[in-house]
Short mmCIF file of C-alpha atoms in Angstrom, two decimals:
data_model
loop_
_atom_site.label_atom_id
_atom_site.label_comp_id
_atom_site.label_asym_id
_atom_site.label_seq_id
_atom_site.Cartn_x
_atom_site.Cartn_y
_atom_site.Cartn_z
CA UNK T 1092 63.14 82.55 100.58
CA UNK T 1093 66.20 80.41 100.33
CA UNK T 1094 69.65 81.16 101.87
CA UNK T 1095 72.55 79.48 100.07
CA UNK T 1096 75.75 79.27 101.93
CA UNK T 1097 78.96 80.03 99.95
CA UNK T 1098 82.30 79.27 101.31
CA UNK T 1099 85.35 81.16 100.42
CA UNK T 1100 88.95 80.37 100.44
CA UNK T 1101 90.87 83.70 100.46
CA UNK T 1102 94.02 85.13 101.09
CA UNK T 1103 94.72 86.53 104.64
CA UNK T 1104 95.49 89.96 102.98
CA UNK T 1105 92.52 89.84 100.57
CA UNK T 1106 89.57 92.69 101.54
CA UNK T 1107 87.94 92.81 98.25
CA UNK T 1108 86.34 89.48 97.58
CA UNK T 1109 84.65 89.23 100.78
CA UNK T 1110 82.87 92.88 100.03
CA UNK T 1111 82.80 92.90 96.17
CA UNK T 1112 81.28 89.31 95.84
CA UNK T 1113 78.63 89.98 98.29
CA UNK T 1114 77.62 93.31 96.65
CA UNK T 1115 77.49 91.59 93.33
CA UNK T 1116 74.83 89.04 94.85
CA UNK T 1117 73.05 91.76 96.89
CA UNK T 1118 72.32 93.43 93.41
CA UNK T 1119 70.78 89.89 92.39
CA UNK T 1120 68.80 90.21 95.38
CA UNK T 1121 67.19 93.27 94.26
CA UNK T 1122 66.07 91.63 91.31
CA UNK T 1123 65.24 87.89 92.55
CA UNK T 1124 64.60 88.49 96.41
CA UNK T 1125 63.69 85.01 96.93
CA UNK T 1126 67.29 83.78 96.66
CA UNK T 1127 69.55 85.21 99.80
CA UNK T 1128 73.58 84.74 100.12
CA UNK T 1129 75.22 83.65 103.32
CA UNK T 1130 79.33 83.82 103.21
CA UNK T 1131 81.74 81.72 105.25
CA UNK T 1132 85.64 82.46 104.77
CA UNK T 1133 88.71 80.63 105.46
CA UNK T 1134 91.89 82.46 105.19
CA UNK T 1135 95.53 81.59 104.04
CA UNK T 1136 98.42 83.56 104.99
CA UNK T 1137 100.01 85.76 102.10
CA UNK T 1138 100.99 89.57 102.34
CA UNK T 1139 103.03 90.13 99.14
CA UNK T 1140 102.08 88.79 95.63
CA UNK T 1141 105.42 87.04 95.08
CA UNK T 1142 105.86 83.54 93.49
CA UNK T 1143 107.46 82.43 97.04
CA UNK T 1144 104.46 83.52 98.95
CA UNK T 1145 101.77 82.19 96.32
CA UNK T 1146 103.41 78.86 96.74
CA UNK T 1147 103.47 79.09 100.61
CA UNK T 1148 99.60 80.17 100.47
CA UNK T 1149 98.65 77.05 98.17
CA UNK T 1150 100.11 74.84 100.68
CA UNK T 1151 97.61 75.92 103.08
CA UNK T 1152 94.81 74.73 100.90
CA UNK T 1153 93.78 71.74 102.45
CA UNK T 1154 93.71 73.16 105.88
CA UNK T 1155 91.02 75.98 104.47
CA UNK T 1156 88.69 73.31 102.68
CA UNK T 1157 88.68 71.22 105.89
CA UNK T 1158 87.75 74.15 107.71
CA UNK T 1159 84.73 75.12 105.23
CA UNK T 1160 83.92 71.53 105.20
CA UNK T 1161 82.58 71.85 108.86
CA UNK T 1162 80.20 74.63 107.77
CA UNK T 1163 78.57 72.69 105.21
CA UNK T 1164 78.27 75.38 102.30
CA UNK T 1165 76.38 75.17 98.89
CA UNK T 1166 79.39 75.86 97.04
CA UNK T 1167 82.80 76.68 97.60
CA UNK T 1168 85.04 79.49 95.87
CA UNK T 1169 88.88 79.47 96.01
CA UNK T 1170 89.79 83.21 95.26
CA UNK T 1171 93.18 84.05 94.40
CA UNK T 1172 93.63 84.19 90.47
CA UNK T 1173 97.28 84.60 90.49
CA UNK T 1174 98.13 82.03 93.32
CA UNK T 1175 96.66 79.23 90.73
CA UNK T 1176 97.70 80.77 87.54
CA UNK T 1177 101.39 80.99 88.76
CA UNK T 1178 101.66 77.18 89.25
CA UNK T 1179 101.16 76.37 85.75
CA UNK T 1180 98.54 76.18 83.02
CA UNK T 1181 95.62 73.99 83.80
CA UNK T 1182 96.44 74.01 87.52
CA UNK T 1183 92.82 75.35 88.43
CA UNK T 1184 91.55 71.73 87.65
CA UNK T 1185 94.29 70.48 90.05
CA UNK T 1186 93.08 72.84 92.55
CA UNK T 1187 89.66 72.43 92.14
CA UNK T 1188 89.92 68.62 92.36
CA UNK T 1189 92.09 69.05 95.51
CA UNK T 1190 89.47 70.89 97.33
CA UNK T 1191 86.79 68.71 96.19
CA UNK T 1192 88.50 65.69 97.48
CA UNK T 1193 88.93 67.35 101.07
CA UNK T 1194 85.48 68.19 101.21
CA UNK T 1195 83.94 64.73 99.94
CA UNK T 1196 86.05 63.06 102.73
CA UNK T 1197 84.34 64.98 105.29
CA UNK T 1198 80.98 64.25 103.74
CA UNK T 1199 80.42 67.54 102.24
CA UNK T 1200 79.17 67.49 98.60
CA UNK T 1201 79.58 71.54 97.72
CA UNK T 1202 80.64 71.94 94.22
CA UNK T 1203 83.82 73.76 93.83
CA UNK T 1204 84.76 76.58 91.72
CA UNK T 1205 87.98 78.75 91.36
CA UNK T 1206 88.23 82.64 89.98
CA UNK T 1207 90.94 81.29 87.72
CA UNK T 1208 88.71 78.73 86.26
CA UNK T 1209 85.84 81.15 86.31
CA UNK T 1210 87.52 83.70 84.40
CA UNK T 1211 88.44 81.44 81.48
CA UNK T 1212 84.70 80.23 81.60
CA UNK T 1213 83.33 83.82 81.74
CA UNK T 1214 85.55 84.69 78.64
CA UNK T 1215 84.00 81.76 76.85
CA UNK T 1216 80.55 81.94 77.79
CA UNK T 1217 80.89 85.48 76.23
CA UNK T 1218 82.04 83.87 73.02
CA UNK T 1219 85.27 85.79 73.18
CA UNK T 1220 88.36 84.69 71.66
CA UNK T 1221 90.66 87.83 71.99
CA UNK T 1222 90.77 89.86 75.25
CA UNK T 1223 92.62 92.39 76.68
CA UNK T 1224 93.50 92.39 80.37
CA UNK T 1225 94.25 94.60 83.09
CA UNK T 1226 96.23 93.64 86.14
CA UNK T 1227 97.73 95.04 89.56
CA UNK T 1228 100.56 92.43 89.30
CA UNK T 1229 104.32 93.08 88.62
CA UNK T 1230 105.00 92.19 84.58
CA UNK T 1231 106.41 88.91 85.15
CA UNK T 1232 103.14 87.72 87.15
CA UNK T 1233 100.99 89.43 84.34
CA UNK T 1234 102.77 87.44 81.67
CA UNK T 1235 101.95 84.21 83.52
CA UNK T 1236 98.29 85.13 83.62
CA UNK T 1237 98.46 86.09 79.98
CA UNK T 1238 100.07 82.77 79.17
CA UNK T 1239 97.38 80.77 81.12
CA UNK T 1240 94.84 82.49 79.34
CA UNK T 1241 96.15 81.99 76.03
CA UNK T 1242 96.74 78.06 76.93
CA UNK T 1243 93.05 78.04 77.10
CA UNK T 1244 92.74 79.03 73.43
CA UNK T 1245 92.07 82.68 74.32
CA UNK T 1246 94.09 85.29 72.53
CA UNK T 1247 95.34 88.08 74.92
CA UNK T 1248 95.85 90.99 72.49
CA UNK T 1249 97.00 93.44 75.21
CA UNK T 1250 97.91 93.53 78.75
CA UNK T 1251 98.33 96.45 81.22
CA UNK T 1252 100.40 95.84 84.68
CA UNK T 1253 99.78 98.66 87.34
CA UNK T 1254 102.67 96.94 89.24
CA UNK T 1255 101.50 96.95 92.92
CA UNK T 1256 103.16 94.07 94.80
CA UNK T 1257 101.51 94.81 98.38
CA UNK T 1258 98.26 92.89 98.47
CA UNK T 1259 96.59 95.45 100.91
CA UNK T 1260 97.82 98.29 98.61
CA UNK T 1261 95.91 96.53 95.77
CA UNK T 1262 92.69 96.52 97.81
CA UNK T 1263 93.04 100.21 97.92
CA UNK T 1264 93.07 101.04 94.48
CA UNK T 1265 90.22 103.22 93.55
CA UNK T 1266 88.01 101.21 90.88
CA UNK T 1267 87.08 104.37 89.13
CA UNK T 1268 90.85 104.81 87.93
CA UNK T 1269 90.08 101.87 85.74
CA UNK T 1270 88.35 103.91 83.38
CA UNK T 1271 91.45 106.06 82.39
CA UNK T 1272 93.51 102.86 82.60
CA UNK T 1273 91.52 100.91 80.06
CA UNK T 1274 92.32 103.76 77.66
CA UNK T 1275 95.92 102.74 77.85
CA UNK T 1276 94.91 99.20 76.10
CA UNK T 1277 94.80 98.47 72.27
CA UNK T 1278 91.15 97.20 72.21
CA UNK T 1279 90.94 97.35 68.31
CA UNK T 1280 91.17 93.28 68.14
CA UNK T 1281 89.80 92.75 71.46
CA UNK T 1282 86.28 90.80 71.79
CA UNK T 1283 86.23 91.38 75.29
CA UNK T 1284 88.09 93.25 78.21
CA UNK T 1285 88.98 92.00 81.43
CA UNK T 1286 88.84 95.18 83.61
CA UNK T 1287 90.46 93.20 86.82
CA UNK T 1288 92.10 89.93 86.18
CA UNK T 1289 92.58 89.94 90.05
CA UNK T 1290 89.91 89.39 92.98
CA UNK T 1291 91.77 91.73 95.02
CA UNK T 1292 91.83 94.59 92.41
CA UNK T 1293 88.02 96.52 93.13
CA UNK T 1294 86.38 97.00 89.98
CA UNK T 1295 82.49 96.37 90.20
CA UNK T 1296 81.61 99.89 90.16
CA UNK T 1297 83.51 100.49 86.88
CA UNK T 1298 82.26 97.15 85.11
CA UNK T 1299 79.04 98.49 83.40
CA UNK T 1300 80.28 102.09 82.80
CA UNK T 1301 83.49 100.46 80.93
CA UNK T 1302 81.29 98.24 79.05
CA UNK T 1303 79.38 101.19 78.05
CA UNK T 1304 82.09 103.21 77.12
CA UNK T 1305 84.17 100.59 75.06
CA UNK T 1306 81.39 98.70 73.59
CA UNK T 1307 82.45 95.53 74.51
CA UNK T 1308 81.60 92.81 76.99
CA UNK T 1309 83.53 93.79 80.40
CA UNK T 1310 84.07 91.32 83.04
CA UNK T 1311 86.50 90.84 86.04
CA UNK T 1312 87.70 87.80 87.89
CA UNK T 1313 84.99 88.79 90.65
CA UNK T 1314 82.18 88.92 88.23
CA UNK T 1315 83.31 85.62 86.60
CA UNK T 1316 83.32 84.12 90.14
CA UNK T 1317 79.91 85.48 90.44
CA UNK T 1318 78.67 83.94 87.39
CA UNK T 1319 80.09 80.38 88.42
CA UNK T 1320 79.03 80.26 92.02
CA UNK T 1321 75.29 81.34 90.43
CA UNK T 1322 75.55 78.49 87.95
CA UNK T 1323 77.18 76.07 90.33
CA UNK T 1324 73.99 76.83 92.50
CA UNK T 1325 71.84 76.11 89.56
CA UNK T 1326 70.66 79.68 89.62
CA UNK T 1327 70.36 81.90 86.61
CA UNK T 1328 73.21 84.29 86.23
CA UNK T 1329 71.26 87.58 86.29
CA UNK T 1330 72.63 90.54 88.09
CA UNK T 1331 71.39 93.95 86.80
CA UNK T 1332 74.37 96.47 86.29
CA UNK T 1333 77.49 94.21 86.40
CA UNK T 1334 77.87 93.70 82.75
CA UNK T 1335 76.93 91.16 79.76
CA UNK T 1336 78.46 87.97 81.65
CA UNK T 1337 75.61 88.38 84.28
CA UNK T 1338 73.08 89.72 82.17
CA UNK T 1339 71.06 86.44 82.57
CA UNK T 1340 71.37 85.57 78.66
CA UNK T 1341 74.13 83.02 78.61
CA UNK T 1342 74.25 79.56 79.15
CA UNK T 1343 75.91 77.60 82.27
CA UNK T 1344 79.42 76.52 81.47
CA UNK T 1345 81.04 73.27 81.73
CA UNK T 1346 84.11 73.07 83.84
CA UNK T 1347 87.13 74.76 81.97
CA UNK T 1348 90.00 72.49 81.16
CA UNK T 1349 93.19 72.98 79.46
CA UNK T 1350 93.00 72.71 75.73
#
């Protein structure tokens, strides 16, 4: 039995990444009990999802990475998708490289993934060229997310903004409501559905039911992050009941870079 140590960099107001990601990987433990997962977090201050607070949070990245370096994790994931996507297309590569530089300077050799880059990787691993997305953000931030995805060569055919600016309120959204929200999307041209383009908006209980309902691959920022964590660890990305991305039949991705 092997313990895999996962370092997380999360916003201070994030309640979901430290619950949903462990739930995803506990589902994997039920199928592959020889792999266990241990989590270590460093937090960066952010209460409201505004451009100003997102920039201020990103300025704390070096300090958060230094704290995780001391724990010698096996992989580090930075988990605030919009904080990265709001900084301009391709910024996930810059963020991942910044954290990697800090870790290496401290002698920590963990690979680094980001929820922003993971979402692009997950969409591409599914072979999807066109997606529909649901976000909790205000419409201008959703527009930035859509532009970021499109810059990577993936068309966003429709987007739904739930317009919840308070990050704690986002964490309290009922994931079951997503099954109603998705009916407001035009999926006629979509190859896949991003049920939650935000690691703070809970979605795990609705991933497989949504996939069964719409007949398309369904993923979220959280399931995509789990996919990249597993592949970075050299483990098969197999999690039962968590959608096609984690069905264990897709190849490991290369790091997604801007096109």
